[in-house]
Amino acid sequence: MDQYKILTDGGKGLFAERLNDMYLQVKDYLDAELRENRKLCYTKVFLSDISNQEEELRRSPLMTLIERGERREERLRVGERSLGMRGESAACTIIQQSPIGGAKIGLLLKTSDEPEAFTMHSLRLQDDEVMNFGSYMQTIMLFDKYLALLQQQGLNLKEHCVRTWIYVRDIDTNYDGVVKARNDVFRQHGLTIDTHFIASTGIGGRSMGKNVCVAIDFLTAPNVKSDDLLYLKALDHLNPTHEYGVAFERGVRVTLPHKYEYFISGTASINNHGEVINVGNVTLQAERLLENIGALLADGGATMADIRYFIIYLRDLADAAAIDEYMQQQYPQVPYIITHAKVCRPAWLVEMECVATCGLRPSEK
């Protein structure tokens, strides 16, 4: 079974001290997970100032722990023998999206006692690659890198990519170039309104590099067939994205051997005509977007009770207290992290994404 954990630093001290605090938290958590035979599969790292923090993070014991899968030696009794166990490498992605509450570091960790069905590719550009390229060309370059990786494995974009996260620096300026580039790539690879697109979050975020304005994480399902994917629409609540010029799916249900896994794209306060609703009221926007998420899950036979975690993006960090209070009241049992990340339309004050899981129906087992 998969488990998800969200951790943040204590909100005090220098970055090095907070790295040490996070190392101890993660080490204790992974040790406890190993005793349940669950290993680390994936970590997402949220930083408050990536330009000044990523290099120090990468040199730290915390990064060794979460990226290389290193563990303290665990002793498992097998008769009279004991075996030293060391975890395998785990995927990791790093992005600047400041966690609320004064934290410099936030973590989302996935552990599991099952074989991992997905591969995460966290692709980034360097300053010497981008030259004077804007968001359109940078998006093309990142997709080209991913397509080359797929080709090496005998995979393709249309059948095997199930989810993307596109992080856009200065999203109010650069998002249009990202949208055009993605539309062009999808068209070239046979993803159209008559086939399907890919579930995605397009959101404000920064990676390293003063000239880098786009970064992308790609989630691949190498062994999933087309019939295992159900694209979620909720047309009574939401309109098709192509109606306002973008190409992504609102959500996707993936059928795995013993469960359904749902990836809900970044979802905001929007109606089935593509209009922003509850303009100016962050709490009412949260209420509507969660209603939209519930409708998407219902399209695939799931409910809000099946959600495993939320990532919450705020345009204005001053809205954090209101959203935190709302989530504690409405979904106290679901882990979540709130980050400062501008949404792609200025009128959207809050956006959320989530993952949900539930068992297969008896007839499908």
XYZ file of C-alpha atoms in Angstrom:
365
model
C 0.000 0.000 0.000
C 1.167 3.523 -0.789
C 1.602 6.064 1.991
C 2.028 9.821 1.661
C 3.620 12.129 4.183
C 4.011 15.905 4.211
C 6.719 17.487 6.351
C 7.980 21.043 6.834
C 10.865 22.466 8.824
C 10.344 24.032 12.218
C 10.280 27.591 10.866
C 13.322 28.668 12.877
C 17.038 28.965 12.313
C 19.369 29.191 9.347
C 18.840 27.037 6.280
C 21.554 24.583 7.406
C 19.788 24.123 10.749
C 16.497 23.516 8.994
C 18.124 20.962 6.707
C 19.288 19.098 9.794
C 15.808 19.296 11.331
C 14.298 17.872 8.135
C 16.941 15.147 7.970
C 16.000 13.932 11.438
C 12.278 14.033 10.637
C 12.717 12.138 7.371
C 15.113 9.601 8.862
C 12.712 8.764 11.686
C 9.795 8.525 9.275
C 11.598 6.283 6.769
C 12.866 4.028 9.520
C 9.294 3.574 10.728
C 8.138 2.936 7.161
C 10.835 0.315 6.634
C 9.544 -1.580 9.645
C 6.259 -1.782 7.714
C 8.189 -2.951 4.623
C 7.527 0.302 2.783
C 10.392 1.990 0.935
C 10.750 5.515 -0.360
C 9.564 5.890 -3.969
C 9.385 9.623 -4.534
C 10.016 12.959 -2.848
C 8.943 16.414 -3.898
C 10.939 19.244 -2.337
C 9.444 22.723 -2.019
C 11.980 25.486 -1.358
C 11.473 29.138 -0.464
C 14.541 30.478 -2.344
C 15.965 27.952 -4.770
C 18.811 30.156 -6.003
C 20.347 30.253 -2.522
C 19.211 26.847 -1.277
C 19.420 24.129 -3.920
C 23.191 23.672 -3.952
C 23.336 23.454 -0.155
C 20.407 21.014 -0.199
C 22.142 18.802 -2.764
C 25.283 18.611 -0.611
C 23.350 17.733 2.520
C 22.719 14.368 4.236
C 19.008 15.058 3.718
C 19.464 14.888 -0.047
C 21.441 11.687 0.248
C 18.569 10.241 2.230
C 15.766 11.237 -0.104
C 17.371 11.137 -3.542
C 19.669 8.147 -3.344
C 17.400 6.089 -1.163
C 20.059 5.608 1.523
C 18.770 4.177 4.806
C 20.129 3.237 8.163
C 20.805 -0.467 8.224
C 17.667 -2.353 9.238
C 17.940 -5.777 10.841
C 15.265 -8.220 9.801
C 15.184 -11.540 11.583
C 15.125 -14.527 9.238
C 15.361 -17.594 11.475
C 18.644 -17.034 13.283
C 20.052 -14.738 10.559
C 19.809 -10.984 10.225
C 19.963 -9.220 6.859
C 21.160 -5.686 6.278
C 18.692 -3.923 3.960
C 19.430 -0.841 1.903
C 16.753 0.993 -0.050
C 16.837 1.492 -3.822
C 17.150 4.888 -5.479
C 14.088 7.081 -5.202
C 12.876 9.787 -7.565
C 13.109 13.399 -6.429
C 12.029 16.752 -7.787
C 12.911 20.216 -6.473
C 11.028 23.435 -7.116
C 10.742 26.894 -5.607
C 7.217 27.219 -4.239
C 7.478 28.655 -0.745
C 5.660 26.659 1.966
C 3.463 28.719 4.267
C 4.197 29.396 7.919
C 7.733 30.687 7.512
C 9.141 27.304 6.438
C 12.046 27.221 4.017
C 11.623 23.522 3.162
C 8.554 21.386 2.583
C 8.512 17.736 1.553
C 5.965 15.380 0.042
C 7.122 11.765 0.426
C 5.618 8.653 -1.120
C 6.462 5.254 0.322
C 5.106 1.880 -0.703
C 5.371 -1.862 -0.165
C 4.266 -2.443 -3.772
C 6.294 -2.367 -7.009
C 6.297 1.200 -8.317
C 4.069 1.522 -11.395
C 5.306 4.981 -12.383
C 8.566 6.665 -13.330
C 9.167 10.332 -12.575
C 11.387 12.385 -14.868
C 12.238 15.762 -13.363
C 13.691 17.736 -16.279
C 15.444 21.073 -15.920
C 17.338 23.428 -18.212
C 20.600 25.229 -17.515
C 21.413 28.843 -18.297
C 23.959 27.849 -20.945
C 21.253 25.861 -22.773
C 18.562 28.489 -22.943
C 20.581 31.468 -24.241
C 17.914 34.008 -25.247
C 15.112 31.461 -25.619
C 11.750 32.340 -24.133
C 9.076 30.128 -22.611
C 7.906 28.679 -25.943
C 11.327 27.350 -26.935
C 12.226 26.250 -23.417
C 9.030 24.179 -23.256
C 9.865 22.582 -26.618
C 13.371 21.750 -25.380
C 12.045 20.046 -22.243
C 9.535 17.983 -24.193
C 12.313 17.006 -26.612
C 14.431 15.786 -23.689
C 11.511 13.723 -22.402
C 10.659 12.319 -25.835
C 14.255 11.162 -26.231
C 14.045 9.333 -22.883
C 10.784 7.681 -23.947
C 12.264 6.597 -27.258
C 15.197 4.943 -25.488
C 12.680 2.792 -23.582
C 10.455 2.018 -26.558
C 7.674 4.217 -25.145
C 5.735 7.170 -26.545
C 4.059 10.340 -25.324
C 0.509 9.462 -26.320
C 0.332 6.082 -24.587
C 2.703 6.275 -21.652
C 2.774 9.818 -20.216
C -0.019 10.110 -17.649
C 0.771 13.378 -15.841
C 2.899 16.514 -16.097
C 3.710 19.418 -13.800
C 4.813 22.536 -15.674
C 6.450 25.185 -13.500
C 6.519 28.657 -15.009
C 8.587 31.541 -13.730
C 6.660 34.840 -13.936
C 3.592 32.927 -15.086
C 1.584 36.047 -15.957
C 4.163 36.782 -18.669
C 5.399 33.344 -19.739
C 2.349 31.084 -19.632
C 1.140 31.846 -23.166
C 4.400 30.556 -24.657
C 4.115 27.350 -22.629
C 0.540 26.786 -23.813
C 1.451 27.292 -27.479
C 4.462 24.988 -27.233
C 2.509 22.207 -25.538
C -0.276 22.506 -28.108
C 2.282 22.190 -30.918
C 4.021 19.168 -29.347
C 0.742 17.376 -28.707
C -0.455 18.004 -32.248
C 2.760 16.533 -33.648
C 2.319 13.383 -31.549
C -1.338 12.705 -32.199
C -2.861 14.130 -29.030
C -5.978 16.013 -30.100
C -9.515 16.765 -28.943
C -10.521 13.552 -30.706
C -7.996 11.394 -28.810
C -6.901 12.751 -25.431
C -4.442 15.114 -23.813
C -2.460 14.592 -20.569
C -3.395 15.474 -16.990
C -1.333 18.442 -15.858
C -0.726 21.294 -13.468
C 0.607 24.506 -14.999
C 1.634 26.714 -12.109
C 4.079 29.355 -10.973
C 7.420 27.984 -9.837
C 11.154 28.516 -10.237
C 14.116 26.294 -10.889
C 17.798 27.246 -10.862
C 19.110 29.629 -13.488
C 18.478 33.321 -13.996
C 17.326 32.805 -17.595
C 15.371 29.594 -17.059
C 11.629 30.226 -17.078
C 10.158 26.710 -17.519
C 10.709 23.370 -15.740
C 8.676 20.179 -16.188
C 8.108 16.960 -14.264
C 6.770 14.049 -16.311
C 5.082 10.961 -14.853
C 5.342 7.861 -17.017
C 3.493 4.545 -16.729
C 5.627 2.113 -18.766
C 3.371 -0.935 -18.360
C -0.045 0.668 -18.591
C -2.152 0.126 -21.711
C -4.514 2.656 -23.276
C -7.505 0.733 -21.943
C -6.177 1.255 -18.417
C -6.595 5.038 -18.675
C -9.895 6.826 -18.131
C -9.908 10.590 -18.643
C -12.141 12.451 -16.214
C -14.358 15.259 -17.547
C -17.154 16.265 -15.104
C -18.821 18.234 -17.898
C -21.656 19.375 -15.657
C -19.072 21.300 -13.619
C -16.179 21.989 -16.018
C -15.771 22.666 -19.714
C -13.227 20.927 -21.980
C -9.915 22.759 -21.738
C -9.520 23.116 -25.500
C -12.443 25.548 -25.476
C -10.141 28.188 -24.014
C -7.078 27.227 -26.022
C -5.146 24.895 -23.723
C -4.468 21.182 -24.004
C -4.638 19.138 -20.820
C -6.984 16.653 -19.174
C -8.751 17.607 -15.961
C -7.830 14.259 -14.453
C -7.035 10.644 -15.242
C -7.821 7.323 -13.590
C -5.148 4.666 -13.998
C -6.133 1.016 -13.548
C -3.370 -0.881 -11.778
C -3.332 -4.595 -10.818
C -5.070 -4.124 -7.454
C -6.402 -0.553 -7.426
C -7.384 2.591 -9.251
C -5.091 5.585 -8.931
C -6.452 9.033 -9.730
C -4.362 12.033 -10.717
C -6.388 15.226 -10.543
C -4.884 18.145 -12.436
C -4.549 21.596 -10.974
C -8.167 22.625 -10.430
C -9.567 26.089 -9.783
C -12.868 27.903 -9.290
C -14.328 27.560 -12.776
C -17.716 26.639 -14.198
C -18.752 24.598 -17.232
C -18.533 27.678 -19.448
C -14.874 28.247 -18.581
C -15.651 31.269 -16.443
C -13.884 32.150 -13.191
C -16.445 32.244 -10.404
C -16.340 33.690 -6.885
C -13.936 36.391 -8.039
C -12.107 38.001 -5.130
C -13.169 35.488 -2.450
C -10.489 32.881 -1.803
C -12.613 30.745 0.537
C -15.527 30.504 -1.884
C -13.069 29.714 -4.662
C -11.668 26.868 -2.561
C -15.180 25.576 -1.954
C -16.015 25.563 -5.662
C -12.761 24.000 -6.805
C -13.186 21.189 -4.281
C -16.699 20.647 -5.623
C -15.091 20.365 -9.075
C -12.550 17.835 -7.788
C -15.366 15.790 -6.260
C -17.169 15.763 -9.613
C -14.008 14.633 -11.422
C -13.459 11.800 -8.959
C -17.103 10.762 -9.292
C -16.568 10.422 -13.047
C -14.131 7.635 -12.218
C -16.098 6.004 -9.396
C -14.242 7.611 -6.489
C -15.141 10.071 -3.745
C -13.416 12.783 -1.744
C -12.825 10.176 0.970
C -10.355 8.454 -1.390
C -8.014 11.482 -1.592
C -4.545 10.802 -0.199
C -3.142 14.358 -0.183
C -3.624 17.868 -1.567
C -1.115 20.360 -2.894
C -2.579 23.850 -2.570
C -1.268 26.800 -4.566
C -1.956 30.395 -3.547
C -1.492 33.478 -5.697
C -1.348 35.691 -2.597
C 0.417 34.330 0.484
C -1.755 36.606 2.647
C -4.636 34.181 1.959
C -2.790 31.290 3.632
C -4.428 31.581 7.052
C -7.942 31.559 5.579
C -7.239 28.508 3.405
C -5.445 26.666 6.191
C -8.409 27.179 8.508
C -10.849 26.095 5.799
C -8.939 22.876 5.036
C -8.610 21.992 8.714
C -12.353 22.342 9.083
C -13.369 20.545 5.895
C -10.649 17.905 5.364
C -8.797 17.436 8.658
C -7.927 13.828 7.822
C -6.168 14.587 4.495
C -2.506 15.717 4.466
C -1.908 18.934 2.546
C 0.749 21.507 1.912
C 0.040 25.132 1.038
C 2.597 26.914 -1.132
C 3.039 30.358 -2.659
C 2.654 29.769 -6.399
C 0.748 31.978 -8.792
C -2.075 30.344 -10.740
C -2.238 30.800 -14.513
C -5.211 33.212 -14.488
C -4.867 36.320 -12.316
C -8.455 36.014 -11.055
C -7.806 32.529 -9.657
C -6.658 33.026 -6.086
C -6.230 29.334 -5.246
C -5.681 26.087 -7.105
C -5.435 22.519 -5.809
C -4.349 19.154 -7.127
C -4.568 15.746 -5.521
C -4.001 12.017 -5.802
C -6.677 9.499 -4.825
C -6.763 5.704 -4.703
C -9.467 3.099 -4.272
C -9.905 -0.636 -4.817
C -11.036 -2.223 -8.061
C -14.640 -3.244 -8.438
C -15.105 -6.991 -7.824
C -15.762 -7.644 -11.521
C -12.431 -6.044 -12.467
C -10.141 -7.866 -10.052
